[in-house]
XYZ file of C-alpha atoms in Angstrom:
479
model
C -42.152 -81.695 -1.322
C -42.620 -80.403 2.160
C -39.831 -80.941 4.670
C -41.195 -81.248 8.209
C -39.572 -79.244 10.891
C -37.552 -80.907 13.657
C -35.407 -79.273 16.340
C -31.994 -78.260 15.107
C -29.099 -78.836 17.449
C -28.949 -75.104 17.883
C -32.522 -74.927 19.069
C -32.084 -77.876 21.379
C -29.234 -76.019 23.090
C -31.374 -72.946 23.638
C -30.869 -70.900 20.595
C -33.687 -70.189 18.147
C -33.007 -68.314 15.027
C -35.329 -67.840 12.175
C -35.528 -70.524 9.470
C -39.217 -70.121 9.314
C -39.465 -69.356 5.599
C -38.484 -72.981 5.037
C -42.160 -73.714 5.907
C -42.744 -72.788 2.318
C -39.611 -74.166 0.794
C -39.127 -77.599 -0.716
C -36.139 -79.820 -1.370
C -33.128 -77.958 -2.637
C -34.525 -74.623 -1.479
C -37.035 -74.220 -4.278
C -40.169 -72.262 -3.429
C -43.051 -74.581 -2.505
C -46.439 -73.896 -3.974
C -48.836 -72.425 -1.465
C -51.864 -74.671 -0.902
C -55.166 -73.915 -2.559
C -58.449 -75.724 -2.825
C -60.963 -75.947 -5.563
C -60.401 -73.490 -8.475
C -62.815 -70.581 -8.655
C -65.593 -69.780 -6.271
C -65.349 -68.227 -2.821
C -61.674 -68.059 -1.645
C -62.995 -68.475 1.939
C -64.498 -71.874 1.042
C -61.564 -73.437 -0.668
C -60.655 -75.591 2.268
C -64.179 -76.518 3.231
C -64.420 -79.757 5.150
C -60.955 -79.439 6.755
C -60.449 -79.744 10.515
C -57.677 -77.885 12.259
C -56.524 -77.531 15.897
C -55.806 -74.269 17.677
C -53.781 -74.441 20.953
C -53.875 -71.441 23.239
C -53.239 -70.230 26.771
C -56.386 -69.603 28.749
C -57.040 -66.105 27.583
C -60.065 -63.921 27.162
C -59.767 -63.598 23.362
C -59.557 -67.406 22.949
C -62.539 -67.906 25.286
C -64.470 -65.441 23.167
C -63.491 -67.095 19.900
C -64.180 -70.610 21.226
C -67.701 -69.532 22.223
C -68.329 -67.988 18.793
C -66.838 -70.220 16.069
C -70.049 -70.544 14.162
C -69.503 -67.535 11.927
C -66.058 -68.885 10.862
C -67.526 -72.319 10.155
C -70.290 -70.723 8.029
C -67.778 -68.492 6.245
C -65.281 -71.278 5.463
C -66.721 -74.723 6.085
C -63.686 -75.339 8.261
C -63.940 -76.951 11.723
C -61.637 -75.516 14.438
C -60.912 -77.375 17.675
C -59.784 -74.932 20.314
C -57.680 -76.214 23.196
C -56.987 -73.806 26.093
C -54.612 -74.496 28.942
C -51.977 -72.976 31.156
C -49.135 -71.485 29.205
C -46.506 -73.945 30.456
C -48.635 -76.704 29.025
C -48.966 -74.969 25.699
C -45.203 -74.617 25.551
C -44.691 -78.272 26.375
C -47.115 -79.437 23.703
C -45.752 -77.045 21.009
C -42.201 -78.296 21.651
C -43.266 -81.900 21.282
C -45.208 -81.075 18.083
C -42.244 -79.197 16.561
C -39.683 -81.822 17.475
C -41.752 -84.670 16.198
C -41.991 -83.034 12.712
C -45.818 -83.304 12.932
C -48.637 -80.853 13.118
C -51.040 -81.955 15.802
C -51.672 -78.258 16.411
C -51.938 -76.132 13.358
C -52.555 -72.686 14.826
C -50.370 -71.766 17.807
C -50.568 -69.108 20.548
C -46.956 -68.026 20.117
C -45.899 -66.370 23.332
C -42.964 -64.090 22.392
C -40.673 -65.364 25.189
C -41.466 -69.009 25.531
C -42.356 -69.930 21.957
C -41.492 -67.236 19.439
C -37.873 -66.534 20.569
C -36.772 -70.031 21.484
C -38.806 -71.871 18.844
C -39.068 -69.490 15.858
C -37.723 -72.293 13.596
C -41.043 -74.099 13.995
C -43.291 -71.267 12.859
C -44.199 -70.390 9.250
C -43.370 -67.020 7.841
C -46.768 -65.470 7.301
C -45.697 -62.954 4.673
C -46.049 -65.463 1.872
C -49.758 -65.862 2.789
C -50.287 -62.231 3.360
C -48.920 -61.400 -0.204
C -50.587 -64.242 -2.039
C -53.568 -63.725 -4.399
C -54.860 -67.193 -3.505
C -56.390 -66.101 -0.279
C -58.710 -63.349 0.992
C -56.649 -60.247 1.701
C -55.725 -59.272 5.228
C -58.256 -56.480 5.788
C -56.551 -53.050 5.986
C -53.218 -54.770 5.618
C -50.450 -55.416 8.258
C -50.165 -51.677 8.765
C -53.477 -51.786 10.631
C -51.759 -53.601 13.486
C -50.309 -51.422 16.228
C -46.674 -51.154 15.141
C -44.956 -51.947 18.444
C -47.245 -54.937 18.917
C -46.489 -56.296 15.531
C -42.765 -56.212 16.137
C -42.822 -57.420 19.736
C -45.452 -60.192 19.303
C -45.050 -61.051 15.554
C -41.423 -60.768 14.591
C -38.046 -62.146 15.660
C -34.737 -60.627 14.534
C -35.711 -60.197 10.871
C -38.030 -57.229 10.392
C -39.131 -58.620 6.993
C -40.637 -61.823 8.410
C -43.838 -62.156 10.336
C -44.197 -65.313 12.458
C -47.429 -64.249 14.231
C -50.229 -61.693 13.996
C -50.941 -59.708 17.171
C -53.836 -61.446 18.957
C -54.008 -60.059 22.526
C -52.324 -57.115 24.177
C -52.457 -57.001 28.038
C -50.442 -54.070 29.182
C -49.789 -52.732 32.666
C -51.220 -49.248 33.367
C -52.296 -47.172 36.394
C -55.763 -48.185 37.765
C -57.197 -45.689 40.353
C -60.454 -45.111 42.157
C -61.510 -41.990 40.396
C -64.323 -41.393 42.904
C -61.820 -41.322 45.811
C -59.361 -39.080 43.988
C -62.161 -36.695 43.210
C -63.349 -36.733 46.831
C -59.903 -36.068 48.336
C -58.282 -34.098 45.528
C -58.373 -30.665 47.136
C -57.148 -31.966 50.458
C -54.292 -33.881 48.879
C -53.310 -31.010 46.695
C -53.035 -28.771 49.838
C -51.207 -31.358 51.905
C -48.862 -32.671 49.207
C -48.213 -29.558 47.166
C -49.122 -31.061 43.829
C -52.294 -32.114 41.988
C -52.722 -35.846 42.808
C -54.946 -36.607 39.747
C -52.852 -38.997 37.482
C -51.343 -37.180 34.487
C -48.427 -37.551 32.059
C -46.247 -35.562 34.451
C -47.001 -37.614 37.706
C -43.804 -39.271 38.959
C -43.249 -42.464 40.924
C -42.209 -40.442 43.984
C -45.558 -38.637 43.819
C -47.291 -41.950 43.489
C -45.645 -43.009 46.716
C -46.730 -39.768 48.421
C -50.310 -40.272 47.241
C -50.375 -43.860 48.490
C -48.961 -42.798 51.860
C -51.566 -40.025 52.145
C -54.418 -42.443 51.628
C -52.923 -44.766 54.266
C -53.006 -41.996 56.796
C -56.120 -40.055 55.880
C -58.808 -42.122 54.164
C -59.225 -45.348 56.230
C -63.008 -44.857 56.319
C -63.088 -45.246 52.439
C -60.187 -47.649 51.604
C -57.677 -49.756 53.607
C -54.511 -48.873 51.715
C -53.396 -46.420 49.165
C -51.687 -48.947 46.836
C -51.381 -52.674 46.177
C -48.806 -54.609 44.241
C -48.375 -57.997 42.542
C -45.240 -58.774 44.566
C -45.610 -62.555 45.045
C -42.562 -64.709 44.188
C -43.863 -65.132 40.639
C -43.625 -63.703 37.060
C -46.005 -60.999 38.311
C -43.270 -59.554 40.600
C -40.818 -59.244 37.630
C -43.470 -57.346 35.723
C -44.327 -55.060 38.605
C -40.750 -54.168 39.293
C -39.703 -53.830 35.639
C -41.986 -50.887 35.229
C -40.025 -49.015 37.922
C -36.657 -50.323 36.577
C -37.221 -48.884 33.053
C -38.698 -45.717 34.404
C -35.476 -45.017 36.298
C -33.264 -45.704 33.290
C -32.195 -49.212 34.251
C -32.436 -52.247 31.966
C -31.520 -55.980 31.875
C -29.224 -55.812 28.786
C -27.133 -53.046 27.239
C -29.209 -53.129 24.091
C -32.305 -52.309 26.084
C -35.694 -52.208 24.400
C -34.284 -53.302 21.085
C -33.876 -56.823 22.683
C -37.661 -56.761 23.478
C -38.985 -55.256 20.283
C -37.471 -57.400 17.436
C -35.113 -59.531 19.442
C -31.454 -59.811 18.559
C -28.995 -62.602 18.244
C -26.696 -60.888 20.799
C -28.580 -58.937 23.524
C -25.323 -57.296 24.642
C -23.852 -57.201 28.124
C -25.956 -57.715 31.288
C -26.513 -54.058 32.298
C -28.581 -54.517 35.458
C -25.792 -53.757 37.838
C -26.059 -50.007 37.412
C -26.669 -46.944 39.689
C -30.037 -46.469 37.964
C -31.141 -50.022 38.688
C -30.049 -49.747 42.349
C -32.070 -46.482 42.621
C -35.082 -48.243 41.102
C -34.752 -51.229 43.416
C -34.410 -48.976 46.433
C -37.558 -47.043 45.491
C -39.520 -50.260 44.776
C -38.698 -51.775 48.102
C -39.851 -48.489 49.847
C -43.060 -48.504 47.840
C -43.967 -52.094 48.631
C -43.320 -51.424 52.305
C -46.261 -48.995 52.490
C -48.526 -50.992 50.166
C -51.223 -53.455 51.259
C -49.383 -56.013 53.349
C -50.874 -58.826 51.263
C -49.009 -57.514 48.214
C -46.145 -60.004 48.694
C -48.770 -62.908 48.392
C -50.545 -61.512 45.329
C -50.036 -62.075 41.660
C -52.067 -60.055 39.156
C -55.256 -61.980 39.959
C -54.904 -61.485 43.709
C -54.281 -57.789 43.128
C -57.230 -57.483 40.765
C -59.491 -59.146 43.332
C -58.319 -56.730 46.047
C -58.892 -53.675 43.868
C -62.395 -54.869 42.940
C -63.075 -55.454 46.638
C -62.241 -51.817 47.393
C -59.148 -52.608 49.511
C -56.705 -50.278 47.622
C -57.115 -46.890 46.095
C -54.807 -47.501 43.093
C -52.388 -50.037 41.707
C -50.443 -50.939 38.523
C -52.090 -53.907 36.772
C -52.939 -55.345 33.397
C -55.458 -53.142 31.578
C -57.840 -55.984 30.844
C -58.881 -56.139 34.474
C -60.954 -53.074 33.606
C -63.799 -55.377 32.577
C -64.259 -56.623 36.128
C -63.605 -53.264 37.688
C -66.287 -51.661 35.671
C -68.832 -54.123 36.913
C -67.853 -53.447 40.543
C -67.314 -49.667 40.393
C -69.171 -48.498 37.132
C -67.759 -45.073 36.187
C -65.672 -44.856 39.350
C -62.362 -46.108 38.025
C -59.798 -44.140 36.062
C -56.919 -45.321 33.912
C -53.623 -43.675 33.005
C -50.093 -44.603 31.877
C -47.872 -45.523 34.800
C -45.949 -42.751 36.576
C -42.699 -41.317 35.292
C -39.290 -41.925 36.669
C -36.125 -39.915 35.936
C -36.052 -41.545 32.484
C -39.679 -42.031 31.335
C -42.973 -43.810 31.940
C -42.701 -47.505 31.196
C -45.675 -49.837 30.895
C -44.851 -53.502 30.404
C -46.489 -55.181 27.410
C -47.582 -58.793 27.746
C -49.210 -59.389 24.302
C -49.014 -62.442 22.097
C -49.594 -63.309 18.478
C -51.015 -66.374 16.789
C -49.005 -68.241 14.179
C -48.901 -71.405 12.128
C -47.009 -74.648 12.713
C -44.403 -74.910 9.994
C -45.155 -78.645 9.763
C -48.727 -78.064 8.613
C -49.396 -79.218 5.025
C -51.886 -79.003 2.259
C -55.506 -78.091 3.160
C -54.697 -77.909 6.839
C -51.962 -75.325 6.177
C -54.322 -73.217 4.037
C -57.127 -73.598 6.523
C -54.777 -72.523 9.392
C -54.050 -69.302 7.509
C -57.653 -68.557 6.877
C -58.336 -68.913 10.608
C -55.384 -66.696 11.561
C -56.664 -64.106 9.109
C -60.226 -64.354 10.458
C -59.294 -64.512 14.191
C -57.236 -61.231 13.969
C -59.652 -59.427 11.664
C -61.297 -56.159 12.820
C -64.811 -57.816 12.803
C -63.636 -60.645 15.034
C -61.729 -58.278 17.343
C -64.911 -56.182 17.726
C -66.870 -59.362 18.539
C -64.255 -60.392 21.133
C -64.278 -56.857 22.675
C -67.920 -57.216 23.508
C -67.963 -60.892 24.306
C -70.071 -61.955 27.349
C -67.441 -64.650 28.246
C -64.524 -62.203 28.474
C -63.009 -60.959 25.325
C -59.804 -59.183 24.500
C -58.708 -55.691 23.570
C -58.139 -54.917 19.847
C -54.653 -55.058 18.342
C -55.786 -53.143 15.257
C -55.938 -49.361 14.974
C -59.052 -49.435 12.817
C -61.217 -50.949 15.558
C -60.519 -48.040 17.933
C -61.628 -45.716 15.189
C -65.030 -47.371 14.725
C -67.827 -44.925 15.781
C -69.499 -47.658 17.888
C -66.283 -48.195 19.787
C -65.296 -44.582 20.379
C -68.735 -43.808 21.617
C -68.278 -46.432 24.426
C -64.879 -45.085 25.725
C -66.495 -42.733 28.165
C -69.782 -44.460 28.864
C -70.438 -46.280 32.100
C -71.621 -49.000 32.060
C -69.897 -49.463 28.696
C -70.892 -52.083 26.169
C -67.140 -52.704 25.737
C -65.730 -52.208 29.293
C -62.038 -52.758 28.279
C -62.368 -49.871 25.897
C -62.493 -47.504 28.910
C -58.764 -47.971 29.033
C -58.180 -46.976 25.375
C -56.576 -43.553 25.949
C -54.165 -45.017 28.498
C -53.149 -48.143 26.621
C -52.839 -46.349 23.212
C -50.239 -44.091 24.849
C -48.632 -47.006 26.668
C -48.057 -48.765 23.251
C -46.091 -45.881 21.907
C -42.387 -46.622 21.394
C -41.318 -44.255 24.196
C -43.806 -45.653 26.744
C -43.914 -49.361 26.062
C -41.975 -51.704 28.356
C -40.504 -54.791 26.790
C -38.870 -57.639 28.563
C -35.939 -59.249 26.646
C -36.952 -61.472 23.821
C -34.186 -64.082 24.312
C -34.463 -67.848 24.422
C -33.212 -67.923 28.054
C -35.943 -65.578 29.338
C -37.901 -68.211 31.485
C -34.698 -68.863 33.433
C -33.819 -65.191 33.664
C -37.425 -64.313 34.828
C -37.210 -66.913 37.615
C -33.853 -65.522 38.847
C -35.281 -61.988 38.852
C -38.532 -62.650 40.828
C -36.822 -65.056 43.170
C -34.199 -62.580 44.293
C -36.769 -59.726 44.416
C -38.954 -61.754 46.652
C -36.078 -62.500 49.067
C -35.354 -58.773 49.342
C -38.977 -57.908 49.962
C -39.743 -60.590 52.462
C -36.381 -60.745 54.294
C -35.575 -56.948 54.258
C -32.687 -57.577 51.847
C -30.334 -54.822 50.611
C -31.307 -53.448 47.144
C -27.725 -53.123 45.925
C -26.864 -56.656 46.977
C -30.063 -57.918 45.364
C -29.213 -56.186 42.070
C -25.715 -57.764 42.110
C -27.178 -61.264 42.893
C -29.495 -60.954 39.950
C -26.790 -59.773 37.632
C -24.350 -62.487 38.559
C -26.974 -65.206 38.018
C -28.161 -63.700 34.742
C -24.552 -63.688 33.546
C -24.168 -67.421 34.316
C -27.526 -68.164 32.695
C -26.484 -66.423 29.456
C -23.266 -68.386 29.347
């Protein structure tokens, strides 16, 4: 029999360690039989007539899928109700679902920091489905998913368990007005003493110099050289973290390991370091010469300003490329973020979709068929070109399709987000990707970070004192 999941005392106290294989374990620990429908026939049709619910944050991939569910319904006979809402509402509903031992929502948009890490107990381990002969095979296997994304968005602590399949992959990269860089390139090179065109060797100090040059020399074409998402908001933590990691600082002593798989013990708070103070000092200096509205912008405000031609360049999520290509077709370039003394760091904000461990019978089987289909190469290609938005593929094979590679340099492109492909594929490499800590207390830590950062930026605070204030509060939050 199936034992419904309910919060353990450990989870209720803020821990969340993987018991997810129990989704497929019955009384006494014996392995529960995976659900299957009618014997023989099309394995995609075995749960025909079933209705399931998919709960998701308001994201481009979910908008694309919600608008194009007919192919899945025709393939499987399964009806999927898609609910989209703000992430905090998703988290609230998922918590209620898990704690009640029910499965009102069968497929879950499992944000790595607010659902996967603190609530992993409530998600099924998908490896049993992936390895079963009862279901259609996962096309090209799990190895087709971009490795860092599979670990960061799909796993928690145990590398042998998969709680979610990578579904979306927003990543912060360098967006710049290629037309303006080409127009002023020779003058900037003469004045600055280096080639300003973004490259793997460009540093954050050079980024600052380029922004300052635009401020002083190109007012007829653009108001400011750079803009930032420096509002008192999660966006500020993201914007600063790119610089922090580039300078060799980090939030915990175990560094990126905490963000990749997650660990039971993230190690000591390591933010109070000379590298972090240096990063904070530079970040304050950079925002001071940025568009003055930067301290009131999140990523949407910054994206709107870039599309309005108010800034020559900015760090932002790569999926803003779709709107930028409409406004400035062929006139925007994309590159990994500049390097610091340590490396180039590009914060990853992707999420996977998983299955509620409480789902049973046909609904459990139908949920797996949907997860399989929604993350398949064909569906990702559909989403990439969707007229209602669409996401960027999380599978390597999609980037290798001839019809996709042909669009990378076209403008206008049939798949505008694919214009960022070269930049994001580098940004997802293990030595470029930036990963916030995958710990159950992350929401509280995030709030501490962006609150203190905002105080420093708006009240001319001291970088060293700000680092210490964040470190002290993080230490208390971690107990």
